[in-house]
């Protein structure tokens, strides 16, 4: 349970960073197959599933709440090495995912190429779309309308793919849909409310955002997990080919994020960034080689 809690803690931390896929982290940490299995078999084996999912979920919540400020601090003052570390984590696992495809070069066909190339192209195109982030999240949280509640639910539903599908980032989807600033601001306000629990107005503002977003994530996560579980059981080579493309494409998408270069650039920053990239790739390759 301690190991599952720690995995959830790391899982939660990565959800804060735009472009980093929770599914990729689950593969690196070695609990991806167990995550899919526990969600899909919850009705058949609720006790066994909860034994894994409950500490994982608690760790995820703690990771978001406890390390959200730290990640934001690192992204503010050391964005290049921080983001290159996460890019390295993804890059290091790519050779191991390729080994799961198991198609010798001499037997590669157009279908195999397209399964990898299409996800790469889609992520590159998506990364070039710049959402409007001009709205003030503090003002938005206090004036959430019913149509926006539905948007939050849809955003949560789609973002749940980032918890399940390797190479797809839930936070990046929230960013594209224009609700990422509101979501992160709402999380930061939870700590403010805990310091003054009598502030019912702030609590209602938090719930107006968190409830539809959370319900969307739960329903989307359950739906996606069932689909991925079926594909892994019956079309493993196909799904790993798509995952390979998503991971390669996410490396470009992450590097193309403006947040990478938002802190002061210098020779020292670039040097530490290259070192962080190598360290991230080494860690994910070493961990992934034992788990995959």
Coordinates of N, CA, C and O in Angstrom, one line a residue, residues 134-264:
X134 N -6.6 34.6 -21.8 CA -6.6 36.0 -21.3 C -7.6 36.1 -20.2 O -7.4 37.1 -19.4
X135 N -8.5 35.2 -20.0 CA -9.5 35.4 -18.9 C -8.9 35.2 -17.6 O -8.0 34.4 -17.4
X136 N -9.4 36.0 -16.6 CA -8.9 35.9 -15.2 C -9.6 34.7 -14.5 O -10.8 34.7 -14.4
X137 N -8.8 33.7 -14.1 CA -9.4 32.5 -13.5 C -10.1 32.8 -12.2 O -11.1 32.2 -11.8
X138 N -9.7 33.9 -11.4 CA -10.4 34.3 -10.2 C -11.8 34.7 -10.5 O -12.7 34.4 -9.8
X139 N -11.9 35.5 -11.6 CA -13.2 36.0 -12.0 C -14.1 34.9 -12.5 O -15.3 34.8 -12.3
X140 N -13.5 34.0 -13.3 CA -14.2 32.9 -13.9 C -14.8 32.0 -12.8 O -15.9 31.5 -12.9
X141 N -14.0 31.7 -11.7 CA -14.4 30.8 -10.7 C -15.7 31.3 -10.0 O -16.5 30.5 -9.6
X142 N -15.8 32.6 -9.9 CA -16.9 33.2 -9.2 C -18.1 33.4 -10.0 O -19.2 33.8 -9.5
X143 N -18.0 33.1 -11.3 CA -19.2 33.3 -12.2 C -19.3 32.1 -13.2 O -19.5 32.4 -14.4
X144 N -19.3 30.9 -12.7 CA -19.4 29.7 -13.6 C -20.9 29.5 -13.9 O -21.7 29.3 -13.1
X145 N -21.3 29.6 -15.2 CA -22.6 29.4 -15.7 C -22.9 27.9 -16.0 O -22.0 27.1 -16.1
X146 N -24.2 27.6 -16.2 CA -24.5 26.2 -16.5 C -23.9 25.7 -17.8 O -23.4 24.6 -17.9
X147 N -23.8 26.5 -18.9 CA -23.1 26.0 -20.1 C -21.7 25.7 -19.8 O -21.1 24.8 -20.3
X148 N -21.0 26.5 -18.9 CA -19.6 26.3 -18.6 C -19.4 25.1 -17.8 O -18.4 24.4 -17.8
X149 N -20.5 24.8 -16.9 CA -20.4 23.5 -16.1 C -20.4 22.3 -17.1 O -19.6 21.4 -16.8
X150 N -21.1 22.4 -18.1 CA -21.1 21.3 -19.1 C -19.8 21.2 -19.8 O -19.3 20.1 -20.1
X151 N -19.2 22.4 -20.1 CA -17.8 22.4 -20.7 C -16.8 21.8 -19.8 O -15.9 21.0 -20.2
X152 N -16.9 22.1 -18.5 CA -16.0 21.5 -17.5 C -16.1 20.0 -17.4 O -15.1 19.3 -17.3
X153 N -17.4 19.5 -17.5 CA -17.6 18.1 -17.5 C -17.0 17.4 -18.7 O -16.3 16.4 -18.6
X154 N -17.2 18.0 -19.9 CA -16.6 17.5 -21.1 C -15.1 17.6 -21.1 O -14.4 16.6 -21.5
X155 N -14.5 18.7 -20.5 CA -13.1 18.8 -20.4 C -12.5 17.7 -19.5 O -11.5 17.1 -19.8
X156 N -13.2 17.4 -18.4 CA -12.8 16.4 -17.5 C -12.9 15.0 -18.1 O -12.0 14.2 -18.0
X157 N -13.9 14.8 -18.9 CA -14.1 13.5 -19.6 C -13.0 13.2 -20.6 O -12.4 12.2 -20.6
X158 N -12.6 14.3 -21.4 CA -11.6 14.1 -22.4 C -10.2 14.1 -21.7 O -9.3 13.3 -22.1
X159 N -10.0 14.8 -20.6 CA -8.7 14.9 -19.9 C -8.4 13.6 -19.2 O -7.3 13.2 -19.0
X160 N -9.5 12.8 -18.9 CA -9.3 11.5 -18.3 C -8.4 10.6 -19.2 O -7.7 9.6 -18.7
X161 N -8.4 10.8 -20.5 CA -7.6 10.0 -21.4 C -6.1 10.2 -21.0 O -5.3 9.3 -21.2
X162 N -5.8 11.4 -20.5 CA -4.4 11.6 -20.1 C -4.0 10.8 -18.9 O -2.8 10.5 -18.6
X163 N -5.0 10.3 -18.1 CA -4.7 9.4 -17.0 C -4.5 8.0 -17.4 O -3.9 7.2 -16.7
X164 N -5.1 7.6 -18.6 CA -5.1 6.3 -19.0 C -4.2 6.0 -20.2 O -3.4 5.0 -20.3
X165 N -4.3 6.9 -21.3 CA -3.6 6.6 -22.5 C -2.2 7.2 -22.5 O -2.0 8.4 -22.4
X166 N -1.2 6.4 -22.6 CA 0.2 6.9 -22.6 C 0.4 7.8 -23.8 O 0.0 7.5 -24.9
X167 N 1.1 9.0 -23.6 CA 1.4 9.9 -24.6 C 0.3 11.0 -24.8 O 0.6 12.0 -25.4
X168 N -0.8 10.9 -24.1 CA -1.9 11.9 -24.1 C -1.9 12.6 -22.7 O -2.0 11.9 -21.7
X169 N -1.8 13.9 -22.7 CA -1.7 14.6 -21.5 C -3.1 15.2 -21.1 O -3.6 16.0 -21.9
X170 N -3.6 14.9 -19.9 CA -4.8 15.4 -19.5 C -4.8 16.9 -19.3 O -5.7 17.7 -19.7
X171 N -3.7 17.4 -18.7 CA -3.5 18.8 -18.5 C -3.4 19.6 -19.8 O -3.8 20.7 -19.9
X172 N -2.8 18.9 -20.8 CA -2.6 19.6 -22.1 C -4.0 19.7 -22.8 O -4.3 20.7 -23.4
X173 N -4.9 18.7 -22.6 CA -6.2 18.8 -23.1 C -7.0 19.9 -22.4 O -7.7 20.7 -23.1
X174 N -6.8 20.0 -21.1 CA -7.5 21.1 -20.4 C -7.0 22.5 -20.9 O -7.7 23.5 -21.0
X175 N -5.7 22.5 -21.2 CA -5.1 23.8 -21.7 C -5.7 24.1 -23.1 O -6.1 25.3 -23.3
X176 N -5.9 23.1 -24.0 CA -6.4 23.3 -25.3 C -7.9 23.8 -25.2 O -8.4 24.6 -26.0
X177 N -8.6 23.3 -24.2 CA -10.0 23.6 -24.1 C -10.2 24.9 -23.3 O -11.4 25.3 -23.1
X178 N -9.1 25.5 -22.8 CA -9.2 26.8 -22.2 C -9.6 26.8 -20.7 O -9.9 27.8 -20.1
X179 N -9.6 25.6 -20.1 CA -10.0 25.5 -18.7 C -8.8 25.2 -17.7 O -9.0 25.1 -16.5
X180 N -7.6 25.1 -18.3 CA -6.5 24.7 -17.4 C -6.2 25.8 -16.4 O -6.0 25.5 -15.2
X181 N -6.1 27.1 -16.7 CA -5.9 28.1 -15.7 C -6.9 28.1 -14.6 O -6.6 28.3 -13.4
X182 N -8.2 27.9 -15.0 CA -9.3 27.8 -14.0 C -9.1 26.6 -13.1 O -9.3 26.7 -11.8
X183 N -8.7 25.5 -13.7 CA -8.6 24.2 -12.9 C -7.4 24.4 -11.9 O -7.6 24.0 -10.7
X184 N -6.3 24.9 -12.3 CA -5.1 25.0 -11.4 C -5.4 26.1 -10.3 O -5.0 25.9 -9.2
X185 N -6.1 27.2 -10.7 CA -6.4 28.2 -9.7 C -7.4 27.6 -8.7 O -7.2 27.9 -7.5
X186 N -8.3 26.8 -9.1 CA -9.3 26.2 -8.2 C -8.6 25.3 -7.2 O -8.9 25.3 -6.0
X187 N -7.6 24.5 -7.7 CA -6.8 23.7 -6.8 C -6.1 24.5 -5.7 O -6.0 24.2 -4.6
X188 N -5.5 25.6 -6.2 CA -4.7 26.5 -5.2 C -5.7 27.1 -4.2 O -5.2 27.4 -3.1
X189 N -6.9 27.3 -4.5 CA -7.9 27.9 -3.6 C -8.4 26.9 -2.5 O -8.9 27.3 -1.5
X190 N -8.1 25.6 -2.7 CA -8.5 24.6 -1.7 C -7.7 24.9 -0.4 O -8.3 24.8 0.7
X191 N -6.4 25.1 -0.6 CA -5.6 25.4 0.6 C -6.1 26.7 1.3 O -6.0 26.8 2.5
X192 N -6.5 27.7 0.5 CA -7.0 28.9 1.1 C -8.3 28.7 1.9 O -8.4 29.2 3.0
X193 N -9.2 27.8 1.4 CA -10.4 27.5 2.1 C -10.1 26.7 3.4 O -10.8 26.9 4.4
X194 N -9.1 25.8 3.3 CA -8.8 25.0 4.5 C -8.3 25.9 5.6 O -8.4 25.5 6.8
X195 N -7.7 27.0 5.3 CA -7.3 27.9 6.4 C -8.4 28.7 7.0 O -8.3 29.3 8.0
X196 N -9.6 28.7 6.3 CA -10.8 29.4 6.8 C -12.0 28.7 6.3 O -12.6 29.1 5.3
X197 N -12.3 27.6 7.0 CA -13.4 26.7 6.5 C -14.8 27.3 6.6 O -15.8 26.8 6.2
X198 N -14.9 28.5 7.3 CA -16.1 29.2 7.5 C -16.5 30.0 6.2 O -17.6 30.5 6.1
X199 N -15.6 30.1 5.3 CA -15.8 30.8 4.0 C -16.6 29.9 3.1 O -16.1 29.3 2.1
X200 N -17.9 29.9 3.3 CA -18.8 29.0 2.4 C -18.9 29.5 1.0 O -19.1 28.7 0.1
X201 N -18.7 30.8 0.8 CA -18.8 31.4 -0.6 C -17.6 30.8 -1.4 O -17.8 30.4 -2.6
X202 N -16.4 30.8 -0.8 CA -15.3 30.2 -1.6 C -15.5 28.7 -1.8 O -15.1 28.2 -2.9
X203 N -16.0 28.0 -0.8 CA -16.3 26.6 -1.0 C -17.2 26.3 -2.1 O -17.0 25.4 -2.9
X204 N -18.3 27.1 -2.2 CA -19.2 26.9 -3.3 C -18.6 27.2 -4.7 O -18.8 26.5 -5.7
X205 N -17.7 28.2 -4.7 CA -17.0 28.5 -6.0 C -16.1 27.4 -6.4 O -16.0 27.0 -7.5
X206 N -15.4 26.8 -5.4 CA -14.5 25.6 -5.7 C -15.4 24.4 -6.2 O -15.0 23.8 -7.2
X207 N -16.5 24.2 -5.5 CA -17.3 23.0 -5.9 C -17.9 23.2 -7.3 O -18.1 22.2 -8.0
X208 N -18.3 24.4 -7.6 CA -18.8 24.7 -9.0 C -17.9 24.3 -10.1 O -18.3 23.9 -11.2
X209 N -16.6 24.3 -9.8 CA -15.6 23.9 -10.8 C -15.2 22.5 -10.6 O -15.1 21.7 -11.6
X210 N -14.9 22.1 -9.4 CA -14.3 20.8 -9.1 C -15.3 19.6 -9.3 O -14.9 18.6 -9.8
X211 N -16.6 19.8 -9.0 CA -17.5 18.7 -9.1 C -17.8 18.3 -10.5 O -17.6 17.1 -10.9
X212 N -18.1 19.2 -11.5 CA -18.3 18.8 -12.8 C -17.0 18.3 -13.5 O -17.1 17.3 -14.3
X213 N -15.9 18.9 -13.2 CA -14.6 18.5 -13.7 C -14.3 17.1 -13.2 O -13.9 16.2 -14.0
X214 N -14.5 16.8 -11.9 CA -14.2 15.5 -11.3 C -15.1 14.4 -11.8 O -14.6 13.3 -12.1
X215 N -16.4 14.7 -11.9 CA -17.3 13.7 -12.4 C -16.9 13.3 -13.9 O -17.0 12.2 -14.2
X216 N -16.5 14.3 -14.7 CA -16.1 14.0 -16.0 C -14.9 13.2 -16.1 O -14.8 12.2 -16.9
X217 N -13.9 13.4 -15.2 CA -12.7 12.6 -15.1 C -13.0 11.2 -14.7 O -12.5 10.2 -15.4
X218 N -13.9 11.0 -13.8 CA -14.2 9.6 -13.3 C -14.9 8.8 -14.4 O -14.5 7.7 -14.8
X219 N -16.0 9.4 -15.0 CA -16.7 8.7 -16.1 C -15.8 8.5 -17.3 O -15.8 7.4 -17.9
X220 N -15.0 9.5 -17.7 CA -14.1 9.4 -18.8 C -13.0 8.3 -18.6 O -12.7 7.6 -19.4
X221 N -12.5 8.3 -17.3 CA -11.5 7.4 -17.0 C -12.0 5.9 -17.0 O -11.3 5.0 -17.6
X222 N -13.2 5.7 -16.5 CA -13.8 4.4 -16.6 C -14.0 3.9 -18.0 O -13.7 2.7 -18.3
X223 N -14.5 4.8 -18.8 CA -14.8 4.4 -20.2 C -13.5 4.2 -21.0 O -13.4 3.2 -21.7
X224 N -12.5 5.0 -20.8 CA -11.2 4.9 -21.5 C -10.5 3.6 -21.1 O -9.9 2.9 -21.9
X225 N -10.5 3.3 -19.8 CA -9.8 2.1 -19.3 C -10.4 0.8 -19.8 O -9.7 -0.1 -20.2
X226 N -11.7 0.8 -20.0 CA -12.4 -0.4 -20.5 C -12.0 -0.6 -22.0 O -11.7 -1.7 -22.4
X227 N -11.9 0.5 -22.8 CA -11.5 0.5 -24.2 C -10.1 0.0 -24.3 O -9.8 -0.9 -25.1
X228 N -9.2 0.6 -23.5 CA -7.8 0.3 -23.6 C -7.5 -1.1 -23.2 O -6.7 -1.9 -23.7
X229 N -8.2 -1.6 -22.1 CA -8.1 -3.0 -21.7 C -8.5 -4.0 -22.7 O -7.8 -5.0 -23.0
X230 N -9.6 -3.7 -23.4 CA -10.0 -4.6 -24.5 C -9.0 -4.6 -25.7 O -8.6 -5.7 -26.2
X231 N -8.4 -3.4 -26.0 CA -7.5 -3.3 -27.1 C -6.2 -4.0 -26.7 O -5.5 -4.7 -27.5
X232 N -5.7 -3.9 -25.5 CA -4.5 -4.5 -25.0 C -4.6 -6.1 -25.0 O -3.7 -6.8 -25.3
X233 N -5.8 -6.5 -24.7 CA -6.1 -8.0 -24.7 C -6.2 -8.6 -26.1 O -5.7 -9.7 -26.3
X234 N -6.7 -7.8 -27.0 CA -7.0 -8.4 -28.3 C -6.2 -7.8 -29.5 O -6.1 -8.4 -30.5
X235 N -5.6 -6.6 -29.3 CA -4.8 -6.0 -30.4 C -3.6 -5.3 -29.8 O -3.4 -4.1 -30.0
X236 N -2.8 -6.0 -29.0 CA -1.7 -5.5 -28.3 C -0.7 -4.8 -29.2 O -0.2 -3.6 -28.9
X237 N -0.3 -5.4 -30.3 CA 0.7 -4.8 -31.2 C 0.1 -3.5 -31.8 O 0.9 -2.5 -31.9
X238 N -1.1 -3.5 -32.2 CA -1.7 -2.2 -32.7 C -1.7 -1.1 -31.7 O -1.3 0.0 -32.0
X239 N -2.2 -1.4 -30.5 CA -2.3 -0.3 -29.5 C -0.9 0.2 -29.1 O -0.7 1.4 -28.8
X240 N 0.1 -0.7 -29.0 CA 1.4 -0.2 -28.7 C 2.0 0.6 -29.8 O 2.8 1.5 -29.6
X241 N 1.6 0.3 -31.0 CA 2.1 1.1 -32.2 C 1.5 2.5 -32.0 O 2.3 3.5 -32.3
X242 N 0.3 2.6 -31.7 CA -0.4 4.0 -31.5 C 0.3 4.7 -30.3 O 0.6 5.9 -30.4
X243 N 0.5 3.9 -29.2 CA 1.2 4.5 -28.0 C 2.6 5.0 -28.4 O 3.0 6.1 -28.0
X244 N 3.3 4.3 -29.2 CA 4.6 4.7 -29.7 C 4.5 6.0 -30.4 O 5.3 7.0 -30.1
X245 N 3.6 6.2 -31.3 CA 3.4 7.4 -32.0 C 3.0 8.6 -31.1 O 3.5 9.7 -31.3
X246 N 2.1 8.3 -30.1 CA 1.7 9.3 -29.2 C 2.9 9.8 -28.4 O 3.0 11.0 -28.1
X247 N 3.8 8.9 -28.0 CA 4.9 9.3 -27.2 C 5.9 10.1 -28.0 O 6.4 11.2 -27.5
X248 N 6.2 9.7 -29.2 CA 7.1 10.5 -30.1 C 6.5 11.9 -30.3 O 7.2 12.9 -30.2
X249 N 5.2 11.9 -30.6 CA 4.6 13.2 -30.9 C 4.5 14.1 -29.6 O 4.6 15.3 -29.7
X250 N 4.4 13.5 -28.4 CA 4.3 14.3 -27.2 C 5.6 14.9 -26.9 O 5.7 16.0 -26.2
X251 N 6.7 14.3 -27.3 CA 8.1 14.9 -27.1 C 8.1 16.3 -27.8 O 8.5 17.3 -27.3
X252 N 7.7 16.3 -29.1 CA 7.6 17.5 -29.8 C 6.6 18.5 -29.2 O 6.9 19.7 -29.1
X253 N 5.4 18.0 -28.9 CA 4.4 18.9 -28.3 C 4.9 19.5 -27.0 O 4.6 20.7 -26.8
X254 N 5.6 18.8 -26.2 CA 6.1 19.3 -24.9 C 7.1 20.4 -25.2 O 7.1 21.5 -24.6
X255 N 8.0 20.1 -26.1 CA 9.1 21.1 -26.4 C 8.6 22.3 -27.0 O 9.2 23.4 -26.9
X256 N 7.4 22.2 -27.7 CA 6.8 23.4 -28.3 C 6.0 24.2 -27.4 O 5.5 25.3 -27.8
X257 N 5.8 23.8 -26.1 CA 5.0 24.5 -25.2 C 5.8 25.8 -24.8 O 7.0 25.8 -24.4
X258 N 5.1 27.0 -24.8 CA 5.7 28.2 -24.3 C 6.2 28.2 -22.9 O 7.2 28.9 -22.6
X259 N 5.6 27.3 -22.1 CA 6.0 27.2 -20.7 C 7.5 26.7 -20.5 O 8.1 27.0 -19.5
X260 N 8.0 26.0 -21.6 CA 9.4 25.6 -21.5 C 10.4 26.7 -21.4 O 11.4 26.6 -20.7
X261 N 10.1 27.8 -22.1 CA 11.0 28.9 -22.1 C 10.5 30.2 -21.4 O 11.0 31.3 -21.6
X262 N 9.6 30.0 -20.4 CA 9.1 31.1 -19.7 C 10.0 31.7 -18.7 O 9.9 32.9 -18.3
X263 N 11.0 30.9 -18.2 CA 12.0 31.5 -17.2 C 13.2 32.0 -17.9 O 13.4 31.8 -19.1
X264 N 14.1 32.7 -17.2 CA 15.2 33.4 -17.8 C 16.1 32.3 -18.5 O 16.5 31.3 -17.8

